[in-house]
Coordinates of C-alpha atoms in Angstrom, one line a residue:
M27 CA 104.1 108.0 158.3
D28 CA 107.0 108.1 155.8
F29 CA 108.8 105.7 158.1
V30 CA 106.1 103.1 158.2
L31 CA 105.9 103.1 153.9
G32 CA 109.3 103.0 154.0
L33 CA 109.0 99.8 155.5
I34 CA 106.3 98.8 153.1
S35 CA 108.2 99.7 150.6
Q36 CA 111.1 97.1 151.7
R37 CA 109.3 94.5 152.7
T38 CA 107.9 95.2 149.2
Q39 CA 110.9 95.2 147.1
R40 CA 112.3 92.2 149.7
S41 CA 109.0 89.8 148.5
Q42 CA 109.7 90.9 144.5
L43 CA 113.8 89.7 145.3
L44 CA 112.4 86.5 146.5
S45 CA 109.0 85.4 144.0
L46 CA 112.2 86.3 140.9
E47 CA 114.4 84.1 142.8
I48 CA 112.3 81.2 143.0
S49 CA 111.2 81.5 139.9
I50 CA 114.6 81.8 138.5
S51 CA 114.8 77.6 140.2
K52 CA 111.6 77.2 138.5
F53 CA 112.5 78.3 134.9
E54 CA 116.3 76.6 135.3
S55 CA 114.2 72.8 136.4
L56 CA 111.8 73.8 132.9
L57 CA 114.1 74.4 131.4
G58 CA 118.1 73.7 131.7
S59 CA 120.1 76.0 133.0
S60 CA 121.4 76.6 129.8
N61 CA 118.3 78.6 129.1
V62 CA 118.2 81.0 132.0
S63 CA 120.1 83.7 131.7
T64 CA 120.9 86.5 134.3
S65 CA 124.4 87.7 132.6
T66 CA 124.2 91.4 132.6
A67 CA 125.3 91.7 129.2
V68 CA 122.9 89.1 127.3
R69 CA 120.1 90.8 130.2
E70 CA 121.4 94.3 128.1
H71 CA 121.1 92.6 124.3
H72 CA 117.8 92.0 125.5
G73 CA 116.6 95.0 127.3
K74 CA 117.4 97.0 123.2
D75 CA 116.4 96.9 120.3
E76 CA 118.0 98.7 117.1
G77 CA 116.8 101.6 117.3
P78 CA 118.0 104.5 119.6
Y79 CA 116.8 104.2 123.0
K80 CA 119.0 102.4 126.1
S81 CA 118.7 99.3 127.1
Y82 CA 115.9 98.9 129.2
P83 CA 117.2 95.1 130.5
P84 CA 115.4 92.4 132.3
D85 CA 115.9 90.6 135.4
V86 CA 116.1 87.0 133.5
V87 CA 116.5 86.5 130.4
V88 CA 114.6 82.4 129.1
W89 CA 114.5 80.9 125.9
V90 CA 112.0 78.6 125.0
S91 CA 111.6 75.7 122.3
S92 CA 107.5 75.2 122.8
T93 CA 104.1 76.2 122.8
D94 CA 103.5 74.0 126.2
Q95 CA 106.9 76.3 127.6
V96 CA 106.3 79.3 127.1
S97 CA 102.6 78.3 128.0
A98 CA 104.1 77.1 131.6
V99 CA 107.0 79.6 131.7
T100 CA 104.2 82.1 131.4
R101 CA 101.7 80.9 134.1
I102 CA 105.0 80.4 136.5
C103 CA 105.3 84.5 135.8
S104 CA 101.4 85.0 136.4
E105 CA 101.6 82.8 140.0
F106 CA 105.1 85.4 140.7
Q107 CA 103.2 88.4 138.6
I108 CA 106.0 88.6 137.1
P109 CA 106.4 90.9 133.8
I110 CA 106.8 89.0 130.8
I111 CA 108.7 90.9 127.2
P112 CA 108.6 88.4 124.1
F113 CA 112.0 88.9 122.6
G114 CA 111.8 87.2 118.8
S115 CA 115.4 89.0 115.8
G116 CA 115.8 92.4 118.0
T117 CA 115.2 94.2 115.1
G118 CA 112.5 96.5 115.7
M119 CA 112.4 100.8 116.6
E120 CA 110.6 101.9 118.8
L121 CA 112.4 99.2 122.1
G122 CA 109.2 97.1 122.4
V123 CA 111.2 94.3 123.8
G124 CA 112.0 97.3 126.7
A125 CA 111.9 95.9 130.6
P126 CA 110.8 99.4 132.0
F127 CA 109.3 97.3 134.9
G128 CA 112.1 94.8 135.4
G129 CA 110.7 90.5 134.5
V130 CA 111.8 88.0 132.5
C131 CA 112.6 88.2 128.6
M132 CA 111.1 85.4 126.9
N133 CA 113.1 84.9 123.7
L134 CA 111.4 82.3 120.9
S135 CA 114.2 82.5 118.6
N136 CA 114.9 79.0 118.7
M137 CA 111.0 78.3 118.2
D138 CA 112.0 77.8 114.9
K139 CA 110.3 75.1 113.1
I140 CA 109.0 75.7 109.0
I141 CA 105.2 73.6 110.5
E142 CA 103.9 72.7 106.9
V143 CA 103.5 74.4 103.6
H144 CA 100.3 74.0 101.6
P145 CA 101.5 74.5 98.1
E146 CA 98.0 74.3 96.7
D147 CA 96.8 76.6 99.1
F148 CA 98.6 79.3 98.8
D149 CA 99.6 79.4 103.3
A150 CA 101.9 78.1 105.7
S151 CA 101.7 76.9 109.4
V152 CA 105.5 78.7 111.1
E153 CA 106.8 78.6 114.6
A154 CA 107.2 82.7 115.9
G155 CA 110.6 82.4 115.9
V156 CA 111.2 82.0 111.6
T157 CA 112.3 84.5 110.0
R158 CA 110.8 85.8 107.0
L159 CA 113.7 85.0 104.6
T160 CA 114.2 81.0 106.0
L161 CA 110.9 81.1 104.9
N162 CA 111.3 82.0 101.6
N163 CA 114.3 79.8 101.1
Y164 CA 112.5 76.7 102.4
I165 CA 109.0 77.7 99.9
R166 CA 111.3 78.8 96.7
D167 CA 111.0 75.4 94.8
T168 CA 107.4 75.7 95.4
G169 CA 106.8 78.6 93.1
L170 CA 105.6 80.4 96.4
W171 CA 106.7 83.6 98.2
F172 CA 105.8 85.8 101.7
P173 CA 106.3 89.1 100.6
V174 CA 106.0 91.6 103.1
D175 CA 109.3 92.7 103.5
P176 CA 110.7 95.2 106.1
G177 CA 114.0 95.3 105.6
A178 CA 115.8 93.7 108.2
D179 CA 115.4 89.4 108.5
A180 CA 113.0 89.7 111.1
S181 CA 110.9 86.9 113.2
L182 CA 107.8 86.2 111.8
G183 CA 106.6 86.5 115.4
G184 CA 107.9 89.5 115.9
M185 CA 106.6 90.6 112.3
S186 CA 103.1 90.1 113.0
S187 CA 103.3 91.6 116.3
T188 CA 104.0 94.8 115.4
R189 CA 101.9 95.0 111.6
A190 CA 105.2 94.9 110.0
S191 CA 105.2 96.7 106.3
G192 CA 107.6 97.1 104.0
T193 CA 108.9 97.8 100.4
N194 CA 106.0 95.5 98.7
A195 CA 102.7 96.9 100.6
V196 CA 101.6 98.8 97.9
R197 CA 100.6 95.7 96.3
Y198 CA 100.6 92.4 98.6
G199 CA 99.6 94.7 101.7
T200 CA 100.9 94.3 105.1
M201 CA 101.2 92.0 108.0
K202 CA 97.6 92.6 108.6
D203 CA 96.7 91.1 105.4
N204 CA 98.5 88.3 104.8
V205 CA 98.0 86.4 108.8
L206 CA 95.2 83.5 108.2
N207 CA 95.2 82.2 111.8
M208 CA 97.5 81.9 115.4
E209 CA 98.7 80.3 118.0
V210 CA 99.1 82.6 121.1
V211 CA 100.0 81.9 124.7
L212 CA 97.6 84.3 127.4
A213 CA 98.3 85.5 130.2
D214 CA 96.8 82.5 132.4
G215 CA 98.7 80.4 130.4
R216 CA 96.1 79.6 128.4
V217 CA 96.6 78.8 124.6
I218 CA 94.2 79.5 122.4
H219 CA 94.0 79.5 118.3
T220 CA 92.3 83.3 117.1
A221 CA 91.0 81.5 114.0
G222 CA 90.7 78.5 115.7
K223 CA 92.3 75.4 115.9
N224 CA 93.5 74.1 111.8
R225 CA 91.7 76.6 111.0
R226 CA 93.2 78.4 107.0
A227 CA 90.2 79.5 105.7
R228 CA 90.6 82.2 103.7
K229 CA 88.0 84.8 104.5
S230 CA 85.7 84.1 107.7
S231 CA 82.2 86.2 109.7
A232 CA 82.6 83.6 112.1
G233 CA 82.8 85.8 115.2
Y234 CA 85.0 88.2 116.4
N235 CA 88.5 88.8 114.8
L236 CA 90.8 87.6 117.3
T237 CA 93.2 87.4 114.4
N238 CA 93.7 91.1 113.6
L239 CA 92.7 91.8 117.1
F240 CA 96.5 90.1 118.2
V241 CA 98.6 91.3 114.8
G242 CA 100.2 94.3 116.5
S243 CA 99.7 94.0 119.5
E244 CA 103.2 94.0 120.1
G245 CA 102.9 90.9 122.9
T246 CA 100.4 93.3 126.0
L247 CA 97.7 90.8 124.7
G248 CA 99.7 87.7 124.5
I249 CA 102.3 86.3 123.0
I250 CA 102.5 84.6 119.6
T251 CA 103.6 81.5 119.4
K252 CA 103.0 80.2 115.7
I253 CA 101.2 82.1 112.4
T254 CA 99.1 81.4 109.3
L255 CA 100.6 83.0 106.7
K256 CA 99.3 83.8 102.7
L257 CA 101.5 83.2 100.7
H258 CA 101.9 84.3 96.8
A259 CA 102.2 82.9 93.5
I260 CA 106.2 84.3 92.6
P261 CA 105.6 86.9 90.0
E262 CA 106.4 85.0 86.1
T263 CA 108.8 89.2 85.2
I264 CA 110.2 90.9 87.2
V265 CA 111.4 93.8 86.5
S266 CA 113.4 97.2 88.6
A267 CA 112.7 100.9 88.0
V268 CA 115.0 104.0 88.7
C269 CA 114.3 107.4 88.2
P270 CA 115.4 110.6 89.8
F271 CA 113.9 114.3 89.6
L272 CA 114.8 117.3 90.4
T273 CA 112.7 118.0 93.1
V274 CA 110.9 115.7 96.5
K275 CA 107.7 117.1 95.2
A276 CA 108.0 116.0 91.3
A277 CA 108.6 112.1 92.8
V278 CA 106.0 112.5 95.1
D279 CA 103.5 113.7 93.1
V280 CA 104.9 111.2 89.9
T281 CA 103.8 108.2 93.2
T282 CA 100.0 109.8 93.8
Q283 CA 99.4 109.5 89.0
V284 CA 100.5 106.4 89.4
L285 CA 98.6 105.2 91.9
Q286 CA 95.6 107.3 90.6
S287 CA 95.9 105.5 87.0
S288 CA 95.7 102.4 89.2
I289 CA 98.8 100.4 87.1
P290 CA 99.9 97.9 89.7
V291 CA 103.4 98.7 90.5
A292 CA 104.4 95.9 93.0
R293 CA 107.1 98.7 95.0
I294 CA 107.9 102.7 94.9
E295 CA 109.9 103.9 97.4
L296 CA 111.7 106.9 97.6
M297 CA 115.2 108.2 98.6
D298 CA 115.8 111.6 98.8
E299 CA 119.1 113.8 97.7
V300 CA 120.7 112.9 101.0
S301 CA 120.0 109.1 101.1
M302 CA 120.9 108.9 97.3
Y303 CA 124.8 110.1 98.0
A304 CA 124.4 107.8 100.9
C305 CA 124.0 105.2 99.1
N306 CA 126.1 105.5 96.5
L307 CA 129.3 105.7 98.6
Y308 CA 127.8 103.1 101.1
S309 CA 126.9 100.8 98.8
K310 CA 129.4 101.6 95.7
L311 CA 126.9 102.8 93.2
N312 CA 126.5 105.7 90.5
Y313 CA 123.1 106.7 91.0
K314 CA 122.4 110.6 90.8
E315 CA 122.1 112.1 94.0
L316 CA 118.7 113.6 93.4
P317 CA 115.4 113.1 95.2
T318 CA 115.0 109.5 93.2
L319 CA 111.8 106.5 93.3
F320 CA 112.4 102.9 92.9
L321 CA 110.0 101.1 91.5
E322 CA 109.0 97.4 91.2
F323 CA 107.0 96.0 88.6
H324 CA 105.7 92.2 88.7
G325 CA 103.1 90.1 85.9
S326 CA 103.6 88.5 82.7
P327 CA 106.3 90.1 80.2
S328 CA 103.6 91.8 78.0
E329 CA 102.0 93.1 81.6
V330 CA 105.1 94.2 83.5
E331 CA 106.2 96.1 79.8
T332 CA 102.7 97.9 79.5
Q333 CA 103.4 99.0 83.3
A334 CA 106.9 100.2 82.9
Q335 CA 106.0 102.4 80.5
L336 CA 103.0 103.8 81.4
V337 CA 105.3 104.6 84.2
E338 CA 108.3 106.1 82.5
E339 CA 105.2 108.6 80.4
I340 CA 103.9 109.6 84.1
S341 CA 107.5 110.1 85.3
K342 CA 108.6 111.7 81.6
A343 CA 105.5 113.9 82.0
S344 CA 106.4 115.1 85.0
G345 CA 109.8 116.0 85.1
G346 CA 112.0 112.5 85.3
L347 CA 115.2 112.9 84.3
D348 CA 116.7 109.6 83.1
F349 CA 114.0 106.1 83.5
Q350 CA 116.4 103.1 84.4
W351 CA 115.9 99.7 84.2
A352 CA 117.1 96.9 85.5
S353 CA 115.7 93.8 84.7
D354 CA 118.6 91.2 85.5
V355 CA 118.2 89.7 89.3
E356 CA 122.0 90.9 89.6
T357 CA 121.2 94.6 88.8
R358 CA 118.0 94.3 90.6
N359 CA 118.8 92.8 93.7
K360 CA 121.5 95.2 94.6
L361 CA 119.4 97.9 93.5
W362 CA 117.3 96.7 96.6
K363 CA 120.0 95.4 98.4
A364 CA 121.3 99.7 98.5
R365 CA 117.7 100.9 99.5
H366 CA 117.6 98.1 102.6
E367 CA 121.0 98.9 103.4
I368 CA 119.9 102.9 104.0
Y369 CA 119.9 103.2 107.6
Y370 CA 123.3 102.2 107.6
A371 CA 124.8 104.1 105.1
G372 CA 123.0 107.1 106.2
L373 CA 124.8 106.1 110.2
A374 CA 128.3 105.9 107.8
L375 CA 128.0 109.7 107.1
N376 CA 127.9 110.4 110.2
P377 CA 130.2 107.7 112.2
G378 CA 129.6 108.0 115.5
Y379 CA 126.0 108.9 115.7
K380 CA 122.4 107.5 116.0
F381 CA 119.5 108.0 114.1
I382 CA 116.1 109.0 115.8
V383 CA 113.4 107.5 113.0
T384 CA 109.9 109.0 111.8
D385 CA 107.6 106.6 111.5
A386 CA 104.7 108.6 109.7
C387 CA 101.9 107.5 107.3
V388 CA 99.4 109.8 105.6
P389 CA 96.2 109.5 103.1
I390 CA 97.5 109.5 99.7
S391 CA 96.3 112.9 98.5
K392 CA 98.6 114.7 101.7
L393 CA 101.5 112.9 100.6
S394 CA 103.3 115.5 99.0
E395 CA 102.4 119.0 101.1
V396 CA 103.4 116.1 104.5
V397 CA 107.0 115.5 103.2
I398 CA 107.9 118.8 101.7
Q399 CA 106.5 120.5 105.5
C400 CA 108.7 117.9 106.9
K401 CA 111.7 117.9 104.6
Q402 CA 111.5 122.2 105.4
D403 CA 111.2 121.6 109.6
I404 CA 114.5 119.2 108.7
D405 CA 116.5 122.1 107.0
K406 CA 115.2 124.2 109.4
S407 CA 116.9 121.6 112.5
G408 CA 120.6 122.5 111.5
L409 CA 120.6 118.5 111.9
T410 CA 121.3 115.6 109.3
G411 CA 118.4 114.2 108.2
I412 CA 117.7 111.8 105.2
M413 CA 113.7 111.3 104.0
L414 CA 112.8 107.5 103.0
G415 CA 109.7 106.0 101.7
H416 CA 107.4 103.2 101.0
V417 CA 105.7 106.5 99.3
G418 CA 103.5 104.4 96.9
D419 CA 100.7 103.4 100.5
G420 CA 102.0 107.0 102.1
N421 CA 104.4 105.8 104.7
F422 CA 107.4 107.5 104.8
H423 CA 110.6 107.8 107.1
C424 CA 113.6 110.6 108.4
L425 CA 115.7 109.6 109.4
V426 CA 117.6 112.2 112.0
A427 CA 120.9 111.7 112.8
Y428 CA 122.4 113.1 116.3
P429 CA 125.6 113.0 118.1
P430 CA 124.4 110.8 121.3
F431 CA 126.8 112.3 123.6
E432 CA 124.8 115.8 123.2
D433 CA 121.0 115.8 125.2
S434 CA 120.3 118.3 123.8
A435 CA 121.1 117.1 120.9
F436 CA 119.0 114.1 121.2
E437 CA 116.2 116.2 123.1
E438 CA 116.5 117.8 119.3
A439 CA 116.0 114.6 117.6
V440 CA 113.5 114.0 119.2
S441 CA 111.6 117.3 119.2
L442 CA 112.1 117.3 114.9
K443 CA 110.0 113.2 115.5
N444 CA 107.3 114.2 117.1
K445 CA 106.3 117.4 115.0
I446 CA 106.5 114.9 112.1
T447 CA 103.4 112.8 114.2
L448 CA 101.9 115.4 114.8
K449 CA 101.9 116.7 111.0
A450 CA 100.7 113.3 109.9
L451 CA 97.8 113.4 112.1
D452 CA 96.5 116.6 111.2
V453 CA 95.9 115.5 107.5
G454 CA 94.5 112.1 108.8
G455 CA 97.8 109.8 108.7
T456 CA 98.8 107.5 111.4
C457 CA 101.5 108.2 114.2
T458 CA 103.4 105.2 113.1
G459 CA 103.0 103.3 109.5
E460 CA 104.5 99.5 110.4
H461 CA 107.2 100.4 113.6
G462 CA 104.5 100.0 116.3
I463 CA 104.2 102.4 119.5
G464 CA 106.8 100.6 122.0
M465 CA 107.5 102.4 124.4
F466 CA 108.2 105.7 122.9
R467 CA 104.9 106.6 120.7
T468 CA 102.0 105.9 123.3
E469 CA 101.5 110.1 124.0
F470 CA 99.8 110.2 120.3
L471 CA 97.9 107.2 120.5
E472 CA 94.8 109.2 122.6
K473 CA 95.2 111.8 119.7
E474 CA 95.3 109.5 117.2
F475 CA 91.9 107.6 118.5
G476 CA 90.4 110.0 121.7
H477 CA 89.7 109.1 125.4
D478 CA 87.1 106.9 124.2
G479 CA 89.2 104.7 121.5
I480 CA 91.6 104.7 124.4
W481 CA 89.8 103.9 127.0
T482 CA 88.4 100.5 125.1
M483 CA 91.8 99.5 124.3
Q484 CA 92.9 99.2 127.8
Q485 CA 89.7 97.4 129.1
I486 CA 90.3 94.9 126.9
K487 CA 94.0 94.5 127.8
R488 CA 92.5 95.3 131.5
A489 CA 90.4 91.6 130.6
L490 CA 93.0 89.7 128.9
D491 CA 95.7 90.5 131.0
P492 CA 94.2 91.6 134.5
L493 CA 97.6 91.2 136.3
N494 CA 99.2 93.5 133.7
I495 CA 101.9 91.2 133.0
L496 CA 102.2 91.1 129.8
N497 CA 104.9 93.7 128.1
P498 CA 103.9 96.4 130.9
G499 CA 104.7 100.3 128.9
K500 CA 103.9 99.7 125.8
V501 CA 101.2 100.7 123.4
V502 CA 98.1 101.7 125.9
L503 CA 99.2 103.1 129.4
L504 CA 97.1 101.3 131.7
P505 CA 96.9 104.5 134.7
G506 CA 99.9 105.2 137.3
M507 CA 101.8 102.8 135.6
H508 CA 104.4 105.0 134.7
Q509 CA 104.7 105.7 138.9
N510 CA 106.3 102.4 138.8
L511 CA 109.6 102.9 136.5
K512 CA 112.0 100.7 137.2

């Protein structure tokens, strides 16, 4: 019997290899041989992101330049039941671009056209490969901007796919709040528009909310090729501020008080004493190495002044030590550049190390409790940990350093990450605030949604992707999937 099963397995593998060879030939005819690669280095690069996990390379990488090409490649993959993994800029953290079952990595970076901008309607339509900085540079003379800012210059298709967020979310919302419509290629190559073709209305109660079904689906339900986005007016005045505290608890408590006071602050970011130390070294600054709030205020001059004064009063009453203002563009940019570079600043503290990054988000009232518990857990672990986050919406990150050459250290860092995730779930939070599920957070979904919630997601996945070829192994696992890992 084992001999027969072995023969069947060998035949299956030969059949899969033949299908792949035929598909590669078709891809080359469709896209040109320069846009198809089976190079080991290229495949390895496309099998991982900025996170600490090893590469899961695809069998082949293709570069597409239009929706028609995406549709045609998808039809070929559907014909031969070959997995498809969309790839944007590779700036994710949860290995959403890994190819655990092999298949075709579809690089959308050449889909980089800004299709149209409607300043009078505050919206723009772009192809999936356009990055957020490219869009903002393009529209800066219109007096508008796209404020969702995850730090990295990520592609807008990737940001939509992971339901990205960032430092401005407390005022402007996440990708979920800023996507009006999307063009999506389905698993059989059909093309749909989630809000109807050419629709740009700010709200609608027509039919199912397909747009928000695909936002955050991480390429598992369809391949996003175009996005229509909300734009926002560039504030008349922007003022930033930095305020250190003796304890993390004091900083988090001030955040809670500011939000409860309905002060429309644009950004509230927390960096603990370790991250401030790293920040000073890496970005050559001289801030106090204490838990610190980074804040930003948007509006008219009088509005900004009132907001900042109110927050300064709250901060001083709660132990804030030195409320420093930054109104000139150069100082503000330097401050936020330092905040966005903290990942690399942390790595510079530990040369040769890597980071496991948590992504918990909790109700504001539970933020202080959970942050303090997580700081204690990091201290007990003996590992170096940096804590920071978009505390204005309850989202915080722990960057846990570990030596990649020690398996036990990696396992301990993962264990700490899981412990922090479970704490967030225990207080009514979520296992990921903005990074997405990818390959390694799937185990927490059932804890968050329950068995019936996962069953419902699986039915949606089966309905839209019956062959399970769209980024398999991510978000929602179908029964038996784990047995076929590459």
